[in-house]
mmCIF file with all atom_site columns, C-alpha atoms in Angstrom:
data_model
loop_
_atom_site.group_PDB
_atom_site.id
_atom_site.type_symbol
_atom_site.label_atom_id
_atom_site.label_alt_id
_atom_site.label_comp_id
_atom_site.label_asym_id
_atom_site.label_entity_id
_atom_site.label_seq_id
_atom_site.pdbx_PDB_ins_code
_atom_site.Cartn_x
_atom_site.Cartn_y
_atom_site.Cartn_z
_atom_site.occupancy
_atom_site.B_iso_or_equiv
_atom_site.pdbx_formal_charge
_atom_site.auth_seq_id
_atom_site.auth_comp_id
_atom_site.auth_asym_id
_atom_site.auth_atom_id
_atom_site.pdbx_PDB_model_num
ATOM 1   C CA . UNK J 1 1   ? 42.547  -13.449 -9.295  1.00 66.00 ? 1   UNK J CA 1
ATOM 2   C CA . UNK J 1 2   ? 42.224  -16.918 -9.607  1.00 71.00 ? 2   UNK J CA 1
ATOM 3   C CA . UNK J 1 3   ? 42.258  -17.831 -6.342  1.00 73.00 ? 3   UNK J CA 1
ATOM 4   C CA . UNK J 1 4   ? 40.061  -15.432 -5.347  1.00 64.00 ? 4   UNK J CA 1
ATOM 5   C CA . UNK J 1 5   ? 37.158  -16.711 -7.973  1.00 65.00 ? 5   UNK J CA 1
ATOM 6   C CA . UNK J 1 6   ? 38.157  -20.460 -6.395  1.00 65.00 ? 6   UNK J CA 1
ATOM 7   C CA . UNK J 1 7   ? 37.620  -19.433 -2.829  1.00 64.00 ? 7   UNK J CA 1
ATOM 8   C CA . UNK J 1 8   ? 34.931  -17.715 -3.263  1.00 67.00 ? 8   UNK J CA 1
ATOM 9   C CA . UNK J 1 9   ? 33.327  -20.534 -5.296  1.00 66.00 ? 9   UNK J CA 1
ATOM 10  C CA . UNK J 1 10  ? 34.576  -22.617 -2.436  1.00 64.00 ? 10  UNK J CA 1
ATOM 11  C CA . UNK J 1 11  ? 32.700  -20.582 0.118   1.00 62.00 ? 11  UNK J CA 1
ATOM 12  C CA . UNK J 1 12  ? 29.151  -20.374 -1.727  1.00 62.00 ? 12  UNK J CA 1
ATOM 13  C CA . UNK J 1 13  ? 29.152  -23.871 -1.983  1.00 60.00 ? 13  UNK J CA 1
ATOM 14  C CA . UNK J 1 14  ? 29.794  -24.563 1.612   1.00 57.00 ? 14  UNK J CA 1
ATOM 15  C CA . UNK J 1 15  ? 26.920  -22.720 2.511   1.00 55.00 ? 15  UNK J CA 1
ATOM 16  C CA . UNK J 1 16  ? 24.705  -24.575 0.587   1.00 51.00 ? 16  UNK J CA 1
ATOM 17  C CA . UNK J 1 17  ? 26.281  -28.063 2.019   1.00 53.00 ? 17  UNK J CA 1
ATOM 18  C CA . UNK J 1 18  ? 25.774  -26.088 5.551   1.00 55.00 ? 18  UNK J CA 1
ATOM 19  C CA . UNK J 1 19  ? 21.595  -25.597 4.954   1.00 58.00 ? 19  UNK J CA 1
ATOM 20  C CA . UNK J 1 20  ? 21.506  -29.282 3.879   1.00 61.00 ? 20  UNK J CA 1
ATOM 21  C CA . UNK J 1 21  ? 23.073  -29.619 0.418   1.00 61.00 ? 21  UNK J CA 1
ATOM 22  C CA . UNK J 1 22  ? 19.123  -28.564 -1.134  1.00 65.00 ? 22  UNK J CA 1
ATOM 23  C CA . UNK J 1 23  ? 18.572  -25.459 -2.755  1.00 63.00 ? 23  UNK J CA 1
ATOM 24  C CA . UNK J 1 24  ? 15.587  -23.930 -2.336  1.00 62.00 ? 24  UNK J CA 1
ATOM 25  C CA . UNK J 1 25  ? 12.297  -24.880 -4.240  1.00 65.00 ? 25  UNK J CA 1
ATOM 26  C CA . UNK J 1 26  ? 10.165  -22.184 -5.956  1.00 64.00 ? 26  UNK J CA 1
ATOM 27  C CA . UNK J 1 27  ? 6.936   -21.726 -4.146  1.00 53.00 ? 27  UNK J CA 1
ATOM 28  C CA . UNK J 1 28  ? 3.715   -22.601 -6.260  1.00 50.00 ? 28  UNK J CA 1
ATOM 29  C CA . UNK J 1 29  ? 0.731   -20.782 -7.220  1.00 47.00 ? 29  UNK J CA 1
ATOM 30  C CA . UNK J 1 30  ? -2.038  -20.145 -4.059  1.00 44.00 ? 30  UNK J CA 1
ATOM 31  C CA . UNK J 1 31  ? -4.298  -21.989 -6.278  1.00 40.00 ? 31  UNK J CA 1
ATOM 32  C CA . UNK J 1 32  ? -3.914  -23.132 -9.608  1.00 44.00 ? 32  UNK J CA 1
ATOM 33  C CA . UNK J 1 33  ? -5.815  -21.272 -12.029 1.00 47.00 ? 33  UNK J CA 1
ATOM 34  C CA . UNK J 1 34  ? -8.707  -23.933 -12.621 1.00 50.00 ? 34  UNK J CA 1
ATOM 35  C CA . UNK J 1 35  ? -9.100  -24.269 -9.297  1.00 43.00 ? 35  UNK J CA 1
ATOM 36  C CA . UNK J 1 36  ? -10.250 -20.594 -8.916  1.00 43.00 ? 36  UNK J CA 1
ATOM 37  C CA . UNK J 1 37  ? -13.462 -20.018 -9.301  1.00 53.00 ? 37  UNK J CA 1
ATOM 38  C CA . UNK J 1 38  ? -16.453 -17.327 -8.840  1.00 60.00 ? 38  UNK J CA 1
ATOM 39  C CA . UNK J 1 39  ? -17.376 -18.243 -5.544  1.00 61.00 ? 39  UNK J CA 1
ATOM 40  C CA . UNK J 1 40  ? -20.849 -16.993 -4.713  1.00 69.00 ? 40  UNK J CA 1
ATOM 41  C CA . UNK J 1 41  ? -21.146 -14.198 -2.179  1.00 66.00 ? 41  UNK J CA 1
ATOM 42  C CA . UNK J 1 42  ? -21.942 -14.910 1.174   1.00 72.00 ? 42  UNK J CA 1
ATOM 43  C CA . UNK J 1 43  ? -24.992 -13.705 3.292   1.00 72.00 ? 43  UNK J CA 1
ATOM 44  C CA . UNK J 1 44  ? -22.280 -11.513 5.382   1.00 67.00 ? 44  UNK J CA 1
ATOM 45  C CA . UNK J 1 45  ? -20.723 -9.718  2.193   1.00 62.00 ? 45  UNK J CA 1
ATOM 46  C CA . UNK J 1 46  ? -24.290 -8.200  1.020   1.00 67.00 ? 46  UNK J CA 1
ATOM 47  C CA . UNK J 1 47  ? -25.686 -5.118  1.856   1.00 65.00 ? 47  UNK J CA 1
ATOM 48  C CA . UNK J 1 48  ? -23.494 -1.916  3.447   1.00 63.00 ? 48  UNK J CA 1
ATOM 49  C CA . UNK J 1 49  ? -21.806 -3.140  5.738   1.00 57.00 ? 49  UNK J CA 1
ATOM 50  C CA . UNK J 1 50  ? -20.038 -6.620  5.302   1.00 55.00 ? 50  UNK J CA 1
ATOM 51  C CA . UNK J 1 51  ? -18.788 -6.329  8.969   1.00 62.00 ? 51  UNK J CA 1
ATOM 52  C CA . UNK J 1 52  ? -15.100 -4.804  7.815   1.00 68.00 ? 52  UNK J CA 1
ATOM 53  C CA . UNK J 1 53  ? -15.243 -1.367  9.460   1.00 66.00 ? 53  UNK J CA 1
ATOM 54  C CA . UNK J 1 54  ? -12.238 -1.544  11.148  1.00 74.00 ? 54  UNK J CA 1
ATOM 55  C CA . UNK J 1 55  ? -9.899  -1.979  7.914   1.00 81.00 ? 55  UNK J CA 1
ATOM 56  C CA . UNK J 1 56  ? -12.548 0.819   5.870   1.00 77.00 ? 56  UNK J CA 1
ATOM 57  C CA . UNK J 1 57  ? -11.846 3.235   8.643   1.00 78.00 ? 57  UNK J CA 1
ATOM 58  C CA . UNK J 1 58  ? -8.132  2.762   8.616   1.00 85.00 ? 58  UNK J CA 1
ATOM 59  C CA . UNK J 1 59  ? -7.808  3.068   4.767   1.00 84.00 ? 59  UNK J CA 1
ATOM 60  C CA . UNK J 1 60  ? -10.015 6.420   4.760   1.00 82.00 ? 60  UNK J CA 1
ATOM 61  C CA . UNK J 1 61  ? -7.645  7.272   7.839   1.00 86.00 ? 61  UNK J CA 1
ATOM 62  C CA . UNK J 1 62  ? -4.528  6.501   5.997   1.00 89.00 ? 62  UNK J CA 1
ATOM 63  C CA . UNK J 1 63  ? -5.876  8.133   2.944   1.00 87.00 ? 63  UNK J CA 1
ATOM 64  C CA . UNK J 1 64  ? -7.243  11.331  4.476   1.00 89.00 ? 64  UNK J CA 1
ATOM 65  C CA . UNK J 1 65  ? -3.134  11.934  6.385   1.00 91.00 ? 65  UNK J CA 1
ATOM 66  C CA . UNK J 1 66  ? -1.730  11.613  3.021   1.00 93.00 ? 66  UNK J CA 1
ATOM 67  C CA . UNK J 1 67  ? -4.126  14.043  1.358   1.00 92.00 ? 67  UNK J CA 1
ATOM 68  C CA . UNK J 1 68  ? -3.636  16.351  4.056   1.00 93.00 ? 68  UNK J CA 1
ATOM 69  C CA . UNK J 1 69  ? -0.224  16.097  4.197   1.00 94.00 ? 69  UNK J CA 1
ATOM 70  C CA . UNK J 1 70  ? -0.109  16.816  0.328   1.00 94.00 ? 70  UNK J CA 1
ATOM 71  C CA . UNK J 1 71  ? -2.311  20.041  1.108   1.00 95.00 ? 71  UNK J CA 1
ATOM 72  C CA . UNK J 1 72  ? -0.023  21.436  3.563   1.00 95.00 ? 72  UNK J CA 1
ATOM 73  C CA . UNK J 1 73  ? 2.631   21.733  1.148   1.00 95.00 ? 73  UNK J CA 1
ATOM 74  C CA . UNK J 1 74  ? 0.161   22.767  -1.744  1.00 95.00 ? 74  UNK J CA 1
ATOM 75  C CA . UNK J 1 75  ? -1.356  25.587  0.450   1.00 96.00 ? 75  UNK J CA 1
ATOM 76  C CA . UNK J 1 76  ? 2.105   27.313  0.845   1.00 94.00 ? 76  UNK J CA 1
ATOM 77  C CA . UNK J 1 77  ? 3.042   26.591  -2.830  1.00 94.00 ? 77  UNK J CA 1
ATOM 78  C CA . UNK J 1 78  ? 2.105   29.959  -4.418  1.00 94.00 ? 78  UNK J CA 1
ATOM 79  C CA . UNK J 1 79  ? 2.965   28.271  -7.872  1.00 95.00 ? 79  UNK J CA 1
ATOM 80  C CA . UNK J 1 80  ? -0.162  25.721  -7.880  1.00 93.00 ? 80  UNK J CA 1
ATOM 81  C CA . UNK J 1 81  ? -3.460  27.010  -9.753  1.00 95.00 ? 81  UNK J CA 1
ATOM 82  C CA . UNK J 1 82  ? -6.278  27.752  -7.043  1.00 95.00 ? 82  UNK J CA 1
ATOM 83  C CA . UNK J 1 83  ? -8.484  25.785  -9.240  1.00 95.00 ? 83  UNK J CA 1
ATOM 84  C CA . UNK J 1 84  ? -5.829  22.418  -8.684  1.00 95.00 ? 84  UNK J CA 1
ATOM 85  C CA . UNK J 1 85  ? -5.523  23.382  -4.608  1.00 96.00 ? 85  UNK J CA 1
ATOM 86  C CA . UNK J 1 86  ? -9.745  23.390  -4.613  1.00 96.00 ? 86  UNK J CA 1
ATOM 87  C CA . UNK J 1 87  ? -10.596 20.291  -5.985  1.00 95.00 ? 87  UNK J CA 1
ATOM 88  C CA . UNK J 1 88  ? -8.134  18.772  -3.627  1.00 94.00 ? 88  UNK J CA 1
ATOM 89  C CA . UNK J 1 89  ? -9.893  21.134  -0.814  1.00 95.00 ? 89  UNK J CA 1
ATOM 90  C CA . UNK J 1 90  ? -13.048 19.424  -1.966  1.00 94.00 ? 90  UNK J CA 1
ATOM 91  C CA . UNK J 1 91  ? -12.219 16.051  -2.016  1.00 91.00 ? 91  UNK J CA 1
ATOM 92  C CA . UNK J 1 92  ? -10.770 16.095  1.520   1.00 90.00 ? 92  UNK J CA 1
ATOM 93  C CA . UNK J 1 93  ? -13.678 17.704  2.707   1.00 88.00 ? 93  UNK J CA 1
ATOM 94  C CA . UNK J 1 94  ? -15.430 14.316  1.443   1.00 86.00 ? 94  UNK J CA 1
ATOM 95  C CA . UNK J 1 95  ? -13.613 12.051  3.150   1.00 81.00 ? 95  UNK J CA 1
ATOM 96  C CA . UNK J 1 96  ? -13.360 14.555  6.616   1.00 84.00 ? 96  UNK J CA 1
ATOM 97  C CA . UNK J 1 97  ? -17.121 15.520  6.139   1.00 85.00 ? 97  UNK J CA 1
ATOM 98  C CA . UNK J 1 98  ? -16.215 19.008  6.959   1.00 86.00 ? 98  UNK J CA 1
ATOM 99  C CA . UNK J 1 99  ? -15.885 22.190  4.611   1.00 91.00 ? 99  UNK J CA 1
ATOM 100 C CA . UNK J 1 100 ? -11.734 22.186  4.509   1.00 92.00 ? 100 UNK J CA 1
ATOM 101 C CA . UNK J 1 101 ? -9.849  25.267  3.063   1.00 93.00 ? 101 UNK J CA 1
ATOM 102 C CA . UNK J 1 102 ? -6.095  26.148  3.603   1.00 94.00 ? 102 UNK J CA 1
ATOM 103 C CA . UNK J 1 103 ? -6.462  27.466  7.012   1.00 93.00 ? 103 UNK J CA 1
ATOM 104 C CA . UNK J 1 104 ? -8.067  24.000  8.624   1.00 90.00 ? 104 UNK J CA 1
ATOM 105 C CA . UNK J 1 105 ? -5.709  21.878  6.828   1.00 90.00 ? 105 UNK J CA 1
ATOM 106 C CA . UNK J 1 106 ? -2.337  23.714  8.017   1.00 89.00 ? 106 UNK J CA 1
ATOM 107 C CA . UNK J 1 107 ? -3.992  24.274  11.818  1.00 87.00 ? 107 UNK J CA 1
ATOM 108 C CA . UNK J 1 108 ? -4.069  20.458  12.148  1.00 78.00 ? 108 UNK J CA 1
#
């Protein structure tokens, strides 16, 4: 048992000489915490639209599949209240902009 303990020792610590004989650092901070500050906001961040549209319609994408995808399986679930299953309708039907119910959601 030993020897098994020593070689394997033996082996760790060749890989270590093999990188270079340094073992990794730990990586700082992004920015040490008085060096953070409230930066003002910038002409381009004010108002509606900040010019992000791209990444706001992905997340509302990404967002609307999972709800729907949690809807298909709620629709055929006889054991979950109606009242649960249509505040979930509802708040789909925010993010779609359409009136959903159980038969749009499992149709798509």
């Amino acid at each position: 048992m030993r020897r098994v303990l020593a070689w394997a020792a033996w082996v760790c610590c060749g890989g270590v000489w093999a990188q270079g004989g340094v073992l990794p650092q730990p990586v700082p901070p992004l920015a040490a915490p008085e060096v953070r500050q409230a930066w003002p906001t910038s002409p381009l961040r004010e108002g509606p639209d900040p010019g992000f549209a791209g990444i706001w319609a992905t997340s509302i994408d990404l967002q609307t599949l999972a709800l729907m995808l949690q809807l298909r399986d709620w629709c055929l679930n006889r054991s979950i209240p109606d009242e649960a299953l249509q505040r979930q309708l509802e708040r789909l039907g925010t993010l779609t902009g359409r009136e959903e119910n159980c038969r749009t959601v499992l149709s798509r």
